[in-house]
Amino acid sequence: MGFYFIQFLTGLASASSLFLIAAGMSIIFGVTRILNFAHGSLYMLGAYISYWLVTTLTPGPLGFWLAVLAAATVVGLVGIVIETGLLRRIYQAPELFQLIATFGVILIISDITRFIWGETDLVGPRAPGLDGAIEIFGHSLPEYDIAMIVLGPLVLGIIWLIFHRTRWGTLVRAATQDREMVGALGVNQAFLFTSVFFLGAFLAGLGGAAQIPKGGADLLMDLNVIAEAFVIVVIGGMGSILGAFLAAVIIGELNAFGILVFPQMTLVLMFAVMAIVLLVRPWGLLGRPEAVSRAPGEAPEPPLQRADKAVRCLFTATILLLLLVPLFSSDFILVILIDIFIFVLFAVSLHFIMGPGGLVSFGHAAYYGLGAYGTALLVHYLGTPMEFALIAAPIIAAIGALVFGWFSVRLSGVYFAMLTLAFAQITWSVVFQWNDFTYGDDGILNIWPSAWLSSKTAYYYFALILSLVCVYILRRTLFTPFGYITRAGRDSPLRADAIGINVQRQQWLAFIFAGAFAGLAGSIYVFSKGSVFPDQVAIPQSIDGLMMVLLGGVKTLTGPIVGAAAFTALTDWLSSNEVWFWRSILGAIILALVILFPQGIVGFVRDKFRPPEERG
Amino acid sequence: MSTVLIANGLKKSFGGVKAVDDVSFEVEAGHLLAMIGPNGAGKTTCFNLLNGQLKPDEGSVTLEGQQLVGLTPRQIWRLGVGRTFQITATFGSMTVLENVQMALLSHNQKNMAIRAVVSNLYVDEAMALLERVGMVEQSGRACSILAYGDLKRVELAVALGNEPRLLLMDEPTAGMAPRERIELMELTAEIVRERNISVLFTEHDMDVVFGHADEVIVLNRGQLIAKGAPDDVRNDAQVQEIYLGSGSTFAA
Amino acid sequence: MRKIISLAAGISTAVAMTATGSVFAAGTIKIGDINSYTRLPGHTVPYKKGAQLAIEEINAKGGVLGKKLELISRDDNGKPGDAVKKAEELFTREGVALISGSLFSHIGLALTAYAGQKKKLYLAAEPLSDALVWAKGNRYTFRLRPSTYMQAAMLAEEVAKLPAKRWATIAPNYAYGKDAVKAFKEVLKAKRPDVTFVTEQWPALFKIDAGAEVQALLRAKPDGVYNVTFGPDLAKFVREGKLRGLFKGRTILGLLTGEPEYLDPLKGEAPEGWIVTGYPWYAITDPAHKAFVAAYQKKWNDYPRIGSIVGYNAMLSVAAVIKKAGSTDTEKMVNAMEGLNLDTPSGKVHFRKIDHQSTMGAWVGKTKLKDGKGMMVDWKFLDGKNYLPSDAEVMKRRPGK
């Protein structure tokens, strides 16, 4: 009995830490409608700064807490810099740009932290005055755990008071419910957003700073914590502080007791709970349904046109050139080009659902990964021939998209993005932790193509032709009624519904269609590398896809092709030239793209050559 | 003359407020029926009860004998009820022609087709509709760059795509210049007569109402207070009082 | 159209130039190096420094076969998929003779599979998974560092003498952790049939929920705990374990915990009295090793970690095998490597023909706090060749080889 009580308290202590970061994320989302992926980076900064303060000043008990508050304040100021320098410029941009931009921030903060504090993991000092343990029912509980258990509700109470007893708090609550209304009330919106971002960043910093006596600071914290924070925000309901607290307690206790029952399945449990909550209450436990999704403030793209002669010639020339490449180039060029073919297919399939479909999926990697793992598992366990596995992969991915898509298309905008991300994370956690079946982190090895494709050149032609055919099918589909009707549902759901179009069903079918091609891309990838790993299902894979589409231009048809090629070549070049800070270069490119160059490469070129009337 | 639509005893309340309270009326074939009333009279709610967006608490709506209550807007559209919106809703990334083709594709159950390309489908039919609303010259332009009056015409062509027997038009001339209004309503009236379609429309502009409607019904606070030929309604004391009392111009 | 043709011609010229250029710089032999330089720099950067020191010394003595060695490093981002991609790039673009390096076991296994398929030589320096040379071993893969089996056997030998009967394990849930637990259970059971394993905890790598894990271990009331966690996970585990009294009155084993990479970041929090494998570089008196430490400190102004000496030995092995093969032909190098002998600062190393595992040894001792820092005391060096299963057993574990 005593044991379970202690385990309960232990769960509460970790819940407090999770609550702090999730609360900040939730508040920021509530007011600005930006899902700040860089929140984990702010948490990490809080940990490093407080580590630095505490170890250089070696304060007493009061000083320790002052140092923690000071660190959180500094992080809050960093939040202000991010808000005023970056996010303020993109509040009107589509959700995709905002999410991608915060991803760029992650990359940059990570490199800055590494530059300042170095690469070694820092073990946090114990908190002065709370460095021992107390006995409860014959079990030891660290004193600091009790401090954490108190801290969570304390912060919750303070936020509640601020929100309910100050004018500023009232405005924040009003803005969380209806952003337009606040604009109408004549409130200084810029100040409100900046101050909210400060509070959110402060809380993330506080969470990071307060946890150093339980862990420390390391460079993996940002991404490790963000997934959990995301789960909590989603479960609690975006914008709901109390919801975040409730969800943090649920997840904290789930982890504490989950490891007693399923020591290897804790992540799956967490994401499974999220899935169940999303199925029953898509808005989270204490969230509110979003009545109307934000009106897209962007101009529609120009009407579809068949490729004109110049573009067709360019394409023909490129294809001819690609057919000739193996005659004069090294194997490595082929390796890179095969990667490009795969990612082109992946990006074009993603574009199908996010461009014409108007649904920004943040979890397209799930279908790529299902195709990849479906292939690898078939070959590994059943000895399926390559040819059959390649046919099965898109079917497996389509089944996944069928299930996940059925739930996802019920939502729109950022909620759709998050639900797709949640499903992708569920897929990832199953792949990652179901060791006995998927081999987890170790991946599945030795999945090589059939003998007739074992040479690099043969596989090159195979991947090229498959990719070309599929891209052609995806492209041509856009010109068919299926493609047009899908686009109609995006352009004006109201009008589409009024001419008898079942918009949700159309989106669902488009989602499945796109998922199937992503699955095929995953399958081609597996045979080209001979192996598959959970990374193929992880968040960065989805982000890469979005980056490719964005880089090429989301409102164009050739954009994803050009974007995938450019992005693959760029990251390969950056990462193979021993540029240790290549992440921040990539991050800077992302930010530049989002702010200065939102139409992408192809969009930019098109705008140069088309008369202004036809521009989007 | 036959009756196309019969609304009988419609009731809808929101949290105790009776938005529509026992409203009954009929729409005759080939007639333009205007529904008027001050803001908050229940016009929009009434419209939404007819097109399936809302389900009435009580009452029935029948289209040529077919019960509409309980059907979705899409099903109602398939039975031959077209709609236009107060603020035009068109497909901005498509050309004028393609917008009309969408209605034709949907009408012909081709939403899932993935073999034929759109540029070969129902072009003649769509062009014929555009011809009727006078938009042939602009058929290749994107809807996103069209003038507002032209968009209204496109919307009308789109609404005709399923060969409707009834058109529900929510403030068809809102946001238009006076001359454009008259042109659009004349066009609508011509089409209605030609094709023996009925129209139910809401409207604030009394010139439009009394210039084009065959019949007028007046709602106030959810209740139907007058119904009849335009001149009769114009002279109705209760109607005049409402409009004068509410401060709206009710110029004869 | 003319423009397009000239553009196409331009592109193809550019492609052809990148393709043919820079494959072989005259007079050097390129050695590919792949490691998790950004994911786990604390462990991998010392490895690279050790490797570079060795290369410098080898080249100062005239190189190998009259050519200088050149190390071409790539970062795998801690991802097996990236590692395979980098391997492909190193062979096909840089034209390296062989690849070496890596730390994470799952990455090592991915490179092993790659080497087997592509028939290229891969010297796995640091990954410890047993499968790398046994269940999933192949003709083209060799491993330098003592494997999990060897290190677990060394620890098991130590604790077999002790009274602890009820054992608990905690290990990261991936190839290395699984192999480490499996090997330890196997060897200890063989030596002490009376022990029981009361619980196994499997936190996801670098995602430990330490307080809850420690509680779960306490609940099983073990006499001894076998720890395989490392990096940030280890720090959290030690902190919670100390506060919650997990280590009090129990025998605690730490696989690799005595290595500076693991022990030094813990500073004053370093556990005391754990029986660990590690690297007491500060106390080794062997002259060859002392010379290595001096050269390392001179070049890098830093002390060596276990990675440093493994990196150093790896490059010595590479030089030795190329010299013995007399060529950089893969098949010749593989043949030469089977049975290769060389002297290193940590003693004689022999690459076994039977399973391609080297006999490099390890240091086993106890942890102790000295001057606010964890050290290894009462240590001894154990030769790896004494801690491998019988040849017959090895043949069973390395099927079809």
PDB file of C-alpha atoms in Angstrom, chain A residues 10 45 48 62 113 135 149 168 207 209 244 315 387 411 426 500 507 546:
ATOM      1  CA  THR A  10       6.290  10.201  -7.753  1.00  0.00           C
ATOM      2  CA  LEU A  45      17.111  26.951 -22.143  1.00  0.00           C
ATOM      3  CA  TYR A  48      20.733  25.393 -18.885  1.00  0.00           C
ATOM      4  CA  LEU A  62      16.066  31.014  -1.065  1.00  0.00           C
ATOM      5  CA  THR A 113      22.817  26.068 -26.613  1.00  0.00           C
ATOM      6  CA  GLU A 135      10.361   8.500   4.975  1.00  0.00           C
ATOM      7  CA  ILE A 149       4.199  18.378  -6.082  1.00  0.00           C
ATOM      8  CA  TRP A 168      -5.108  41.501 -18.451  1.00  0.00           C
ATOM      9  CA  GLY A 207       9.574  23.971 -15.907  1.00  0.00           C
ATOM     10  CA  ALA A 209      14.744  25.344 -14.428  1.00  0.00           C
ATOM     11  CA  ALA A 244      -3.349  20.911 -18.960  1.00  0.00           C
ATOM     12  CA  PHE A 315      10.492  18.183 -68.119  1.00  0.00           C
ATOM     13  CA  GLU A 387       7.350  -7.333 -56.087  1.00  0.00           C
ATOM     14  CA  LEU A 411     -11.535  18.602 -37.949  1.00  0.00           C
ATOM     15  CA  ILE A 426       0.824   6.693 -32.149  1.00  0.00           C
ATOM     16  CA  GLY A 500     -24.274  18.268 -53.368  1.00  0.00           C
ATOM     17  CA  GLN A 507     -11.344  14.831 -48.208  1.00  0.00           C
ATOM     18  CA  LEU A 546       6.249  19.891 -45.398  1.00  0.00           C
TER      19      LEU A 546
END
